PDB file of C-alpha atoms in Angstrom:
ATOM      1  CA  MET A 283     130.493 141.456  80.946  1.00 42.00           C
ATOM      2  CA  SER A 284     132.485 143.966  78.957  1.00 44.00           C
ATOM      3  CA  GLU A 285     133.683 143.965  75.416  1.00 45.00           C
ATOM      4  CA  GLN A 286     136.461 146.451  74.461  1.00 57.00           C
ATOM      5  CA  LYS A 287     139.705 146.868  72.609  1.00 66.00           C
ATOM      6  CA  ILE A 288     142.452 144.812  74.130  1.00 81.00           C
ATOM      7  CA  SER A 289     146.089 145.784  74.902  1.00 90.00           C
ATOM      8  CA  LYS A 290     149.018 144.308  73.095  1.00 92.00           C
ATOM      9  CA  TRP A 291     149.804 142.258  76.190  1.00 95.00           C
ATOM     10  CA  ASP A 292     146.265 140.929  76.376  1.00 94.00           C
ATOM     11  CA  ARG A 293     146.553 140.080  72.718  1.00 94.00           C
ATOM     12  CA  ARG A 294     149.889 138.271  73.232  1.00 95.00           C
ATOM     13  CA  PHE A 295     148.616 136.206  76.120  1.00 97.00           C
ATOM     14  CA  LEU A 296     145.323 135.386  74.512  1.00 96.00           C
ATOM     15  CA  ASN A 297     147.265 134.276  71.332  1.00 96.00           C
ATOM     16  CA  LEU A 298     149.492 132.179  73.546  1.00 97.00           C
ATOM     17  CA  ALA A 299     146.436 130.464  75.157  1.00 97.00           C
ATOM     18  CA  LYS A 300     145.262 129.884  71.537  1.00 96.00           C
ATOM     19  CA  PHE A 301     148.576 128.189  70.703  1.00 98.00           C
ATOM     20  CA  ILE A 302     148.567 126.087  73.836  1.00 98.00           C
ATOM     21  CA  ALA A 303     144.984 124.910  73.108  1.00 98.00           C
ATOM     22  CA  GLN A 304     146.430 122.982  70.131  1.00 97.00           C
ATOM     23  CA  TRP A 305     148.245 120.709  72.631  1.00 97.00           C
ATOM     24  CA  SER A 306     144.840 119.240  73.659  1.00 96.00           C
ATOM     25  CA  LYS A 307     143.936 115.957  72.136  1.00 94.00           C
ATOM     26  CA  ASP A 308     140.236 116.518  72.476  1.00 93.00           C
ATOM     27  CA  PRO A 309     138.796 116.067  69.026  1.00 91.00           C
ATOM     28  CA  SER A 310     135.989 118.519  69.439  1.00 89.00           C
ATOM     29  CA  THR A 311     136.987 121.462  71.681  1.00 90.00           C
ATOM     30  CA  GLN A 312     140.671 122.363  72.357  1.00 95.00           C
ATOM     31  CA  VAL A 313     141.001 124.907  75.122  1.00 96.00           C
ATOM     32  CA  GLY A 314     144.201 126.633  76.302  1.00 98.00           C
ATOM     33  CA  CYS A 315     144.899 128.850  79.263  1.00 98.00           C
ATOM     34  CA  VAL A 316     147.632 131.108  80.533  1.00 98.00           C
ATOM     35  CA  ILE A 317     147.963 132.712  84.070  1.00 98.00           C
ATOM     36  CA  VAL A 318     149.937 135.893  84.271  1.00 98.00           C
ATOM     37  CA  ASP A 319     151.001 137.958  87.250  1.00 98.00           C
ATOM     38  CA  PRO A 320     150.750 141.756  87.404  1.00 97.00           C
ATOM     39  CA  MET A 321     154.205 142.070  86.120  1.00 97.00           C
ATOM     40  CA  LYS A 322     153.208 140.288  82.944  1.00 97.00           C
ATOM     41  CA  ARG A 323     155.189 137.095  83.826  1.00 98.00           C
ATOM     42  CA  ILE A 324     153.695 133.753  82.879  1.00 98.00           C
ATOM     43  CA  VAL A 325     152.891 131.775  86.083  1.00 98.00           C
ATOM     44  CA  ALA A 326     151.235 128.722  84.635  1.00 98.00           C
ATOM     45  CA  THR A 327     149.671 127.205  81.513  1.00 98.00           C
ATOM     46  CA  GLY A 328     147.091 124.593  80.907  1.00 98.00           C
ATOM     47  CA  PHE A 329     145.075 122.782  78.269  1.00 98.00           C
ATOM     48  CA  ASN A 330     142.063 120.405  78.505  1.00 97.00           C
ATOM     49  CA  GLY A 331     142.788 116.786  78.646  1.00 95.00           C
ATOM     50  CA  LEU A 332     142.697 113.580  80.599  1.00 96.00           C
ATOM     51  CA  PRO A 333     144.571 113.440  83.952  1.00 96.00           C
ATOM     52  CA  ALA A 334     148.340 112.768  83.904  1.00 94.00           C
ATOM     53  CA  GLY A 335     148.969 109.007  83.386  1.00 96.00           C
ATOM     54  CA  VAL A 336     145.498 108.339  82.078  1.00 96.00           C
ATOM     55  CA  SER A 337     145.511 107.101  78.537  1.00 95.00           C
ATOM     56  CA  ASP A 338     144.171 109.603  75.929  1.00 91.00           C
ATOM     57  CA  THR A 339     142.483 106.973  73.915  1.00 93.00           C
ATOM     58  CA  ILE A 340     140.334 107.967  70.949  1.00 92.00           C
ATOM     59  CA  GLU A 341     137.459 105.924  72.392  1.00 94.00           C
ATOM     60  CA  ARG A 342     137.428 108.035  75.578  1.00 94.00           C
ATOM     61  CA  LEU A 343     137.922 111.338  73.866  1.00 93.00           C
ATOM     62  CA  SER A 344     135.246 110.595  71.280  1.00 93.00           C
ATOM     63  CA  ASN A 345     132.550 109.555  73.740  1.00 94.00           C
ATOM     64  CA  ARG A 346     131.145 112.814  75.262  1.00 90.00           C
ATOM     65  CA  ASP A 347     129.700 110.991  78.299  1.00 92.00           C
ATOM     66  CA  ILE A 348     133.089 109.447  79.288  1.00 94.00           C
ATOM     67  CA  LYS A 349     135.063 112.442  78.252  1.00 93.00           C
ATOM     68  CA  TYR A 350     133.018 114.920  80.348  1.00 91.00           C
ATOM     69  CA  GLU A 351     133.615 112.742  83.344  1.00 94.00           C
ATOM     70  CA  MET A 352     137.305 112.408  82.893  1.00 96.00           C
ATOM     71  CA  VAL A 353     138.655 115.524  81.308  1.00 95.00           C
ATOM     72  CA  VAL A 354     140.491 118.248  83.397  1.00 97.00           C
ATOM     73  CA  HIS A 355     139.674 121.728  81.940  1.00 96.00           C
ATOM     74  CA  ALA A 356     142.461 124.044  80.872  1.00 98.00           C
ATOM     75  CA  GLU A 357     141.744 126.518  83.680  1.00 98.00           C
ATOM     76  CA  ARG A 358     141.887 123.817  86.323  1.00 97.00           C
ATOM     77  CA  ASN A 359     145.202 122.440  84.896  1.00 97.00           C
ATOM     78  CA  ALA A 360     146.698 125.854  85.001  1.00 98.00           C
ATOM     79  CA  ILE A 361     145.521 126.565  88.565  1.00 98.00           C
ATOM     80  CA  ILE A 362     146.822 123.248  89.759  1.00 97.00           C
ATOM     81  CA  ASP A 363     150.130 123.702  87.857  1.00 96.00           C
ATOM     82  CA  ALA A 364     150.734 127.143  89.442  1.00 97.00           C
ATOM     83  CA  LYS A 365     151.201 125.712  92.879  1.00 94.00           C
ATOM     84  CA  ARG A 366     151.110 129.216  94.395  1.00 95.00           C
ATOM     85  CA  ASP A 367     148.861 132.075  95.505  1.00 96.00           C
ATOM     86  CA  LEU A 368     147.177 133.477  92.405  1.00 98.00           C
ATOM     87  CA  SER A 369     145.685 136.608  94.049  1.00 97.00           C
ATOM     88  CA  GLY A 370     145.503 139.584  91.654  1.00 97.00           C
ATOM     89  CA  MET A 371     146.535 137.652  88.666  1.00 98.00           C
ATOM     90  CA  SER A 372     144.997 137.426  85.156  1.00 98.00           C
ATOM     91  CA  ILE A 373     143.841 134.290  83.380  1.00 98.00           C
ATOM     92  CA  TYR A 374     143.561 134.133  79.514  1.00 98.00           C
ATOM     93  CA  VAL A 375     141.368 131.354  78.114  1.00 97.00           C
ATOM     94  CA  TRP A 376     140.937 130.397  74.457  1.00 96.00           C
ATOM     95  CA  PRO A 377     138.437 129.723  72.629  1.00 94.00           C
ATOM     96  CA  ILE A 378     135.701 130.100  75.123  1.00 93.00           C
ATOM     97  CA  MET A 379     135.212 131.745  78.597  1.00 93.00           C
ATOM     98  CA  PRO A 380     135.448 129.562  81.672  1.00 95.00           C
ATOM     99  CA  CYS A 381     132.517 127.238  82.558  1.00 93.00           C
ATOM    100  CA  SER A 382     130.736 127.767  85.822  1.00 93.00           C
ATOM    101  CA  VAL A 383     132.822 125.188  87.642  1.00 94.00           C
ATOM    102  CA  CYS A 384     136.059 126.613  86.469  1.00 96.00           C
ATOM    103  CA  ALA A 385     134.770 130.149  87.274  1.00 97.00           C
ATOM    104  CA  SER A 386     134.278 129.001  90.836  1.00 97.00           C
ATOM    105  CA  MET A 387     137.876 127.720  90.970  1.00 97.00           C
ATOM    106  CA  ILE A 388     139.126 131.013  89.451  1.00 98.00           C
ATOM    107  CA  ILE A 389     137.317 132.962  92.191  1.00 98.00           C
ATOM    108  CA  GLN A 390     138.596 130.653  94.952  1.00 97.00           C
ATOM    109  CA  ALA A 391     142.153 131.007  93.671  1.00 97.00           C
ATOM    110  CA  GLY A 392     141.974 134.862  93.897  1.00 97.00           C
ATOM    111  CA  ILE A 393     142.336 135.616  90.206  1.00 98.00           C
ATOM    112  CA  SER A 394     141.090 139.056  89.570  1.00 97.00           C
ATOM    113  CA  ARG A 395     140.838 139.258  85.840  1.00 97.00           C
ATOM    114  CA  VAL A 396     139.544 136.918  83.128  1.00 97.00           C
ATOM    115  CA  ILE A 397     140.152 137.487  79.432  1.00 97.00           C
ATOM    116  CA  ALA A 398     138.458 135.255  76.804  1.00 95.00           C
ATOM    117  CA  PRO A 399     136.909 135.514  73.358  1.00 93.00           C
ATOM    118  CA  ARG A 400     133.254 136.197  73.067  1.00 89.00           C
ATOM    119  CA  THR A 401     131.190 133.266  71.726  1.00 84.00           C
ATOM    120  CA  ASP A 402     127.814 133.093  70.112  1.00 81.00           C
ATOM    121  CA  ASN A 403     127.644 129.328  70.026  1.00 75.00           C
ATOM    122  CA  GLN A 404     124.348 128.645  71.926  1.00 75.00           C
ATOM    123  CA  ARG A 405     125.240 124.945  72.551  1.00 74.00           C
ATOM    124  CA  LEU A 406     128.425 125.937  74.358  1.00 73.00           C
ATOM    125  CA  ILE A 407     126.841 128.841  76.135  1.00 71.00           C
ATOM    126  CA  GLU A 408     124.146 126.558  77.602  1.00 76.00           C
ATOM    127  CA  ALA A 409     126.370 123.485  78.201  1.00 73.00           C
ATOM    128  CA  CYS A 410     129.067 125.445  80.090  1.00 75.00           C
ATOM    129  CA  ASN A 411     126.634 127.752  81.920  1.00 82.00           C
ATOM    130  CA  PHE A 412     128.406 130.869  80.874  1.00 89.00           C
ATOM    131  CA  HIS A 413     125.606 132.959  82.366  1.00 90.00           C
ATOM    132  CA  LEU A 414     126.470 131.619  85.816  1.00 93.00           C
ATOM    133  CA  SER A 415     130.175 132.312  85.188  1.00 94.00           C
ATOM    134  CA  GLU A 416     129.299 135.970  84.259  1.00 94.00           C
ATOM    135  CA  GLU A 417     127.005 136.218  87.261  1.00 95.00           C
ATOM    136  CA  MET A 418     129.687 134.902  89.722  1.00 96.00           C
ATOM    137  CA  PHE A 419     132.453 137.090  88.292  1.00 97.00           C
ATOM    138  CA  SER A 420     130.178 140.087  88.543  1.00 95.00           C
ATOM    139  CA  GLU A 421     129.240 139.374  92.146  1.00 96.00           C
ATOM    140  CA  THR A 422     132.872 138.982  93.151  1.00 96.00           C
ATOM    141  CA  GLU A 423     134.038 141.987  91.245  1.00 90.00           C
ATOM    142  CA  ILE A 424     136.308 139.979  88.965  1.00 96.00           C
ATOM    143  CA  THR A 425     136.919 141.734  85.643  1.00 94.00           C
ATOM    144  CA  LEU A 426     135.678 139.727  82.750  1.00 95.00           C
ATOM    145  CA  LEU A 427     136.940 141.006  79.423  1.00 94.00           C
ATOM    146  CA  GLN A 428     135.340 139.264  76.503  1.00 93.00           C
ATOM    147  CA  VAL A 429     136.909 140.248  73.268  1.00 91.00           C
ATOM    148  CA  ASP A 430     135.859 139.807  69.625  1.00 86.00           C
ATOM    149  CA  PRO A 431     138.255 137.107  68.216  1.00 84.00           C
ATOM    150  CA  ASP A 432     138.796 139.313  65.195  1.00 79.00           C
ATOM    151  CA  ASP A 433     140.511 141.918  67.525  1.00 75.00           C
ATOM    152  CA  LEU A 434     143.473 139.508  67.949  1.00 76.00           C
ATOM    153  CA  ALA A 435     144.594 139.952  64.315  1.00 70.00           C
ATOM    154  CA  ASP A 436     144.498 143.792  64.069  1.00 51.00           C
ATOM    155  CA  GLY A 437     147.043 146.215  65.274  1.00 52.00           C
ATOM    156  CA  SER A 438     144.797 148.320  67.414  1.00 47.00           C
ATOM    157  CA  ASP A 439     146.529 147.551  70.752  1.00 46.00           C
ATOM    158  CA  GLU A 440     147.219 151.004  72.017  1.00 48.00           C
ATOM    159  CA  THR A 441     144.583 150.999  74.746  1.00 46.00           C
ATOM    160  CA  ALA A 442     147.029 149.941  77.450  1.00 44.00           C
ATOM    161  CA  PRO A 443     150.732 149.603  77.854  1.00 47.00           C
TER     162      PRO A 443
END
């Protein structure tokens, strides 16, 4: 796991993921995602929600047991939406890093870089098995850049073009 200053492009795409997260109808955790190629072109976006055609009822989304069985995570939606080889690409996720299942999909898709805010929320850290995500990314040499959410607002983006 690394924490460092982010480039203006990393900031832009992470802010876009933050914006896309608002499209989720999940009343508790709205997650957004952007997949970007090495030329800084957006390949796909995603947000967490129920599968296409399945009713987003408040009863389903408010019941954690049902919601967790039905929801498609933002990362999975973006990977599915891309419909192409994602080798060497970057994935930006807001407001939390990918869970262990999404981390597996990111690895299998060939994505080489994951950028997400750092979280101190112990409930989320444990529920999403972030330690397993970090372990898998490390073993597969995927770059995990966890940033301080406060770094998105400042102007210190001169660390990369």
